[in-house]
Amino acid sequence: MATTVRRAVLTLPAAPLGPENPLPVLRAPAEAHTLDARSREGLPRDMARQIGYEPLRSLLPVRLRDGYQRRRQEREFEAVVIENAHLRVTVLPGLGGRVHSLVHVPTGRDLLYRNPVFQPANFALNGAWFSGGIEWNIGATGHTTLSCAPLHAALVPAPDGGVMVRLWEWERLRDLPFQVDLWLPQDSEFLYVGVRVRNPHERAVPVYWWSNIAVPEDPGTRVLAPADEAWHFGYERALRRIPVPRWEDEDRTYPLRSEYPADFFYEVPDGARPWIASLDAEGRGLVQTSTGRLRGRKLFVWGSGEGGRRWQEWLTEPGTGGYAEIQAGLARTQLEHVRLEAGAEFSWLEAYGPLAADPGPVHGPDWPSARSAAETALAGALPAERVEEAYEAWRGSADTEPGERLAEGSGWGALEVLCGGHKLPGTPFPESGLGEAQAPWLELWRTGVFPAPRRVAPPGPSLVAPHWRDMLETAPADPLTEYHLGVAQWRAGDVAQAVRSWERGLALAPSRWPLLRCLAVADALAGDPARAAQRYAEAFEDLAEESRGGEPWTAAESALGREAMTTLLAAGRLPAARAVWDRLRPALREEGRFRLLAARLLAAEGHVGAARRVFEDGFELPDLREGDEILSEVWSRITHRPLPASYNFRMRPPT
């Protein structure tokens, strides 16, 4: 059977993504995967250096994606299916290029955990993320901001004369173009994935890449990798070296034998073949291997505890089975970023396919024998030299210009390529890809003037790279230009100049709330909660007066209302917090995020019983953040009773 590539439609029960949050992300990302300076002591020198190298300090220019809900309806997703006699691969270009499923055709078995629903949750750096399949993570520590975003996709001639699917986009946190080429040779039992990350700039940049592979979490499943040690990272934010497979009297290579969610970064020896496999009780499952550039391997487990099981239910349909993740990355841990020099690139080849090993040694007590059984099976199924040969063959096709287009990504890459004059063979970002979001920035580049909006609306996205900041500084200083300039200055760390720009804009602004909100964040971070609270109150009042119908305005009210109420409650400004609540649209008050704020407000006003009834009546917090313990914190303030299981999302042992 020759390899075929076809368009398809995948129908799933799906929650709506909703609109982007229109407020620029001025606060540093609340990332759970951080390490304090003392915890770095005693680490290998290269690891410590890369942990300290350019960690992400801002999400700008990316916007938050937090408008999703949990009411699901049948929805169709555009898909691309790659198939031969051995494998059927379903790819979702509109959702970060996620490989949704990888089916072993002779047996009908899906080698991946395939989520039966599309349910966004707050795990990506910018919010919306969903579980299952194979995810391509680029940018910075955490799940990529492209998790639920469309990528460009097209057909490209494959090295063997067939066809492969190319995915590409411009990653905006680090301003880097990347590509993922999916290639299934005619007689291959393995899917090949060629990846390239390029640095078109005249400066070095930090690079982060992890391929995350969701696999079924059956009790008899064991994860194997070529390592005798691992770095354990839990949500206590401590990194420690532990033996593999047994630690604290449990074999941690079985995902359900850990109680709490945790990462296990395997210490793969230099020069060893990099691979990781998830094999069931019969020794069958999925293996991933690669060329040497992708050195890191990791197991993530949700664990058997109540909080981990609750998260598993939250991300899918209850009763449909859980998953673990096996992963592969550029560094040995996900706390690190790797330096990519100016004009250089990183590239590698990955391979995914079925593996069958002798279950006796695989599940036996002797770890070297278990590893050896898996390594021997992998060598027979896919020798290392064949992976190297496939990589060299793919490198000859990496610059080939795409043919038939399958999907369109964003227009941000087109804007950067046009304005920067970058040459990126193989990953075109033509001017025809520019859209409405890029239009004012294109006019700024061409005329030196940032245009006034044609209608009253929340401000569009800000750009913050040095060349855009320079253009804004020389543009006529109208209020909207001052707003965007302040955001760019803030991103550069020039807080005083940002505040001055926003204050200048505020003096003449017909729409005051965007500038007041920026100034309120600056006040809060400067340690002036009283002024921050006052400005938030004024900002929401101004927005409520100006707001019109339609999704962008509802998104603005939701985002600003949450920030304003949270700040006002923290400052003890209860009447002002109640005034924000009273001016919210009725539909917003029924959402889970505002039900939680209502409980907090009622408790602060002394109505503890009413606050407790909000919890007892039940609500869901769609954008509950990974590692966030706000539900248990509020519950403990209003009652001494145990936290109901439906609100228990704890990812670490109680302190």
PDB file of N, CA and C in Angstrom, residues 188-229:
ATOM      1  N   SER A 188       7.238   1.787   5.777  1.00  0.00           N
ATOM      2  CA  SER A 188       7.754   2.033   7.115  1.00  0.00           C
ATOM      3  C   SER A 188       6.710   1.782   8.191  1.00  0.00           C
ATOM      4  N   GLU A 189       7.152   1.170   9.289  1.00  0.00           N
ATOM      5  CA  GLU A 189       6.316   1.056  10.477  1.00  0.00           C
ATOM      6  C   GLU A 189       6.521   2.237  11.427  1.00  0.00           C
ATOM      7  N   PHE A 190       7.336   3.200  10.982  1.00  0.00           N
ATOM      8  CA  PHE A 190       7.633   4.356  11.817  1.00  0.00           C
ATOM      9  C   PHE A 190       7.317   5.654  11.083  1.00  0.00           C
ATOM     10  N   LEU A 191       6.681   6.559  11.821  1.00  0.00           N
ATOM     11  CA  LEU A 191       6.477   7.917  11.336  1.00  0.00           C
ATOM     12  C   LEU A 191       7.743   8.707  11.609  1.00  0.00           C
ATOM     13  N   TYR A 192       8.298   9.343  10.568  1.00  0.00           N
ATOM     14  CA  TYR A 192       9.456  10.218  10.732  1.00  0.00           C
ATOM     15  C   TYR A 192       8.979  11.663  10.868  1.00  0.00           C
ATOM     16  N   VAL A 193       9.620  12.392  11.750  1.00  0.00           N
ATOM     17  CA  VAL A 193       9.280  13.793  11.976  1.00  0.00           C
ATOM     18  C   VAL A 193      10.574  14.605  11.950  1.00  0.00           C
ATOM     19  N   GLY A 194      10.744  15.407  10.904  1.00  0.00           N
ATOM     20  CA  GLY A 194      11.893  16.293  10.809  1.00  0.00           C
ATOM     21  C   GLY A 194      11.540  17.655  11.370  1.00  0.00           C
ATOM     22  N   VAL A 195      12.368  18.166  12.261  1.00  0.00           N
ATOM     23  CA  VAL A 195      12.095  19.442  12.933  1.00  0.00           C
ATOM     24  C   VAL A 195      13.270  20.381  12.711  1.00  0.00           C
ATOM     25  N   ARG A 196      12.942  21.637  12.435  1.00  0.00           N
ATOM     26  CA  ARG A 196      13.981  22.650  12.289  1.00  0.00           C
ATOM     27  C   ARG A 196      13.518  23.941  12.955  1.00  0.00           C
ATOM     28  N   VAL A 197      14.410  24.528  13.772  1.00  0.00           N
ATOM     29  CA  VAL A 197      14.190  25.833  14.400  1.00  0.00           C
ATOM     30  C   VAL A 197      15.308  26.739  13.916  1.00  0.00           C
ATOM     31  N   ARG A 198      14.957  27.885  13.326  1.00  0.00           N
ATOM     32  CA  ARG A 198      15.960  28.789  12.751  1.00  0.00           C
ATOM     33  C   ARG A 198      15.987  30.122  13.484  1.00  0.00           C
ATOM     34  N   ASN A 199      17.179  30.686  13.553  1.00  0.00           N
ATOM     35  CA  ASN A 199      17.366  32.014  14.142  1.00  0.00           C
ATOM     36  C   ASN A 199      17.774  32.980  13.039  1.00  0.00           C
ATOM     37  N   PRO A 200      16.846  33.778  12.522  1.00  0.00           N
ATOM     38  CA  PRO A 200      17.180  34.698  11.422  1.00  0.00           C
ATOM     39  C   PRO A 200      17.761  36.027  11.894  1.00  0.00           C
ATOM     40  N   HIS A 201      17.959  36.178  13.199  1.00  0.00           N
ATOM     41  CA  HIS A 201      18.355  37.463  13.768  1.00  0.00           C
ATOM     42  C   HIS A 201      19.876  37.592  13.869  1.00  0.00           C
ATOM     43  N   GLU A 202      20.323  38.787  14.184  1.00  0.00           N
ATOM     44  CA  GLU A 202      21.754  39.055  14.352  1.00  0.00           C
ATOM     45  C   GLU A 202      22.162  38.970  15.820  1.00  0.00           C
ATOM     46  N   ARG A 203      21.408  38.248  16.595  1.00  0.00           N
ATOM     47  CA  ARG A 203      21.700  38.051  18.012  1.00  0.00           C
ATOM     48  C   ARG A 203      21.376  36.605  18.369  1.00  0.00           C
ATOM     49  N   ALA A 204      22.041  36.092  19.390  1.00  0.00           N
ATOM     50  CA  ALA A 204      21.717  34.757  19.880  1.00  0.00           C
ATOM     51  C   ALA A 204      20.357  34.775  20.576  1.00  0.00           C
ATOM     52  N   VAL A 205      19.666  33.651  20.548  1.00  0.00           N
ATOM     53  CA  VAL A 205      18.343  33.554  21.170  1.00  0.00           C
ATOM     54  C   VAL A 205      18.251  32.254  21.971  1.00  0.00           C
ATOM     55  N   PRO A 206      17.434  32.254  23.037  1.00  0.00           N
ATOM     56  CA  PRO A 206      17.192  31.009  23.784  1.00  0.00           C
ATOM     57  C   PRO A 206      16.146  30.161  23.068  1.00  0.00           C
ATOM     58  N   VAL A 207      16.384  28.865  23.032  1.00  0.00           N
ATOM     59  CA  VAL A 207      15.459  27.948  22.360  1.00  0.00           C
ATOM     60  C   VAL A 207      15.002  26.876  23.342  1.00  0.00           C
ATOM     61  N   TYR A 208      13.739  26.530  23.222  1.00  0.00           N
ATOM     62  CA  TYR A 208      13.118  25.481  24.043  1.00  0.00           C
ATOM     63  C   TYR A 208      12.331  24.590  23.101  1.00  0.00           C
ATOM     64  N   TRP A 209      12.510  23.284  23.229  1.00  0.00           N
ATOM     65  CA  TRP A 209      11.685  22.347  22.448  1.00  0.00           C
ATOM     66  C   TRP A 209      11.488  21.066  23.239  1.00  0.00           C
ATOM     67  N   TRP A 210      10.228  20.642  23.362  1.00  0.00           N
ATOM     68  CA  TRP A 210       9.902  19.320  23.859  1.00  0.00           C
ATOM     69  C   TRP A 210       8.734  18.765  23.056  1.00  0.00           C
ATOM     70  N   SER A 211       8.886  17.542  22.598  1.00  0.00           N
ATOM     71  CA  SER A 211       7.793  16.813  21.949  1.00  0.00           C
ATOM     72  C   SER A 211       7.100  15.993  23.033  1.00  0.00           C
ATOM     73  N   ASN A 212       5.840  16.310  23.297  1.00  0.00           N
ATOM     74  CA  ASN A 212       5.081  15.663  24.376  1.00  0.00           C
ATOM     75  C   ASN A 212       4.147  14.613  23.797  1.00  0.00           C
ATOM     76  N   ILE A 213       4.262  13.392  24.287  1.00  0.00           N
ATOM     77  CA  ILE A 213       3.554  12.246  23.716  1.00  0.00           C
ATOM     78  C   ILE A 213       2.660  11.639  24.787  1.00  0.00           C
ATOM     79  N   ALA A 214       1.357  11.751  24.628  1.00  0.00           N
ATOM     80  CA  ALA A 214       0.418  11.183  25.595  1.00  0.00           C
ATOM     81  C   ALA A 214       0.207   9.705  25.284  1.00  0.00           C
ATOM     82  N   VAL A 215       0.358   8.859  26.322  1.00  0.00           N
ATOM     83  CA  VAL A 215       0.202   7.414  26.162  1.00  0.00           C
ATOM     84  C   VAL A 215      -0.777   6.904  27.214  1.00  0.00           C
ATOM     85  N   PRO A 216      -1.479   5.796  26.915  1.00  0.00           N
ATOM     86  CA  PRO A 216      -2.453   5.275  27.880  1.00  0.00           C
ATOM     87  C   PRO A 216      -1.790   4.933  29.214  1.00  0.00           C
ATOM     88  N   GLU A 217      -2.521   5.188  30.280  1.00  0.00           N
ATOM     89  CA  GLU A 217      -1.996   5.037  31.629  1.00  0.00           C
ATOM     90  C   GLU A 217      -2.576   3.775  32.272  1.00  0.00           C
ATOM     91  N   ASP A 218      -2.349   2.633  31.667  1.00  0.00           N
ATOM     92  CA  ASP A 218      -2.866   1.382  32.218  1.00  0.00           C
ATOM     93  C   ASP A 218      -2.022   0.941  33.409  1.00  0.00           C
ATOM     94  N   PRO A 219      -2.621   0.239  34.377  1.00  0.00           N
ATOM     95  CA  PRO A 219      -1.853  -0.167  35.566  1.00  0.00           C
ATOM     96  C   PRO A 219      -0.617  -0.996  35.244  1.00  0.00           C
ATOM     97  N   GLY A 220      -0.659  -1.793  34.162  1.00  0.00           N
ATOM     98  CA  GLY A 220       0.471  -2.638  33.825  1.00  0.00           C
ATOM     99  C   GLY A 220       1.488  -1.996  32.908  1.00  0.00           C
ATOM    100  N   THR A 221       1.310  -0.733  32.578  1.00  0.00           N
ATOM    101  CA  THR A 221       2.208  -0.056  31.637  1.00  0.00           C
ATOM    102  C   THR A 221       3.458   0.441  32.348  1.00  0.00           C
ATOM    103  N   ARG A 222       4.600   0.186  31.682  1.00  0.00           N
ATOM    104  CA  ARG A 222       5.883   0.639  32.216  1.00  0.00           C
ATOM    105  C   ARG A 222       6.564   1.531  31.185  1.00  0.00           C
ATOM    106  N   VAL A 223       7.215   2.578  31.648  1.00  0.00           N
ATOM    107  CA  VAL A 223       7.964   3.477  30.779  1.00  0.00           C
ATOM    108  C   VAL A 223       9.449   3.165  30.940  1.00  0.00           C
ATOM    109  N   LEU A 224      10.127   2.970  29.807  1.00  0.00           N
ATOM    110  CA  LEU A 224      11.536   2.617  29.819  1.00  0.00           C
ATOM    111  C   LEU A 224      12.338   3.629  29.028  1.00  0.00           C
ATOM    112  N   ALA A 225      13.546   3.916  29.495  1.00  0.00           N
ATOM    113  CA  ALA A 225      14.466   4.823  28.818  1.00  0.00           C
ATOM    114  C   ALA A 225      15.890   4.400  29.187  1.00  0.00           C
ATOM    115  N   PRO A 226      16.889   4.779  28.397  1.00  0.00           N
ATOM    116  CA  PRO A 226      18.268   4.339  28.643  1.00  0.00           C
ATOM    117  C   PRO A 226      18.948   5.149  29.743  1.00  0.00           C
ATOM    118  N   ALA A 227      18.492   4.964  30.974  1.00  0.00           N
ATOM    119  CA  ALA A 227      19.032   5.757  32.083  1.00  0.00           C
ATOM    120  C   ALA A 227      18.937   4.971  33.382  1.00  0.00           C
ATOM    121  N   ASP A 228      19.894   5.211  34.268  1.00  0.00           N
ATOM    122  CA  ASP A 228      19.887   4.630  35.611  1.00  0.00           C
ATOM    123  C   ASP A 228      19.584   5.672  36.674  1.00  0.00           C
ATOM    124  N   GLU A 229      19.500   6.924  36.254  1.00  0.00           N
ATOM    125  CA  GLU A 229      19.166   8.015  37.163  1.00  0.00           C
ATOM    126  C   GLU A 229      18.201   8.959  36.472  1.00  0.00           C
TER     127      GLU A 229
END
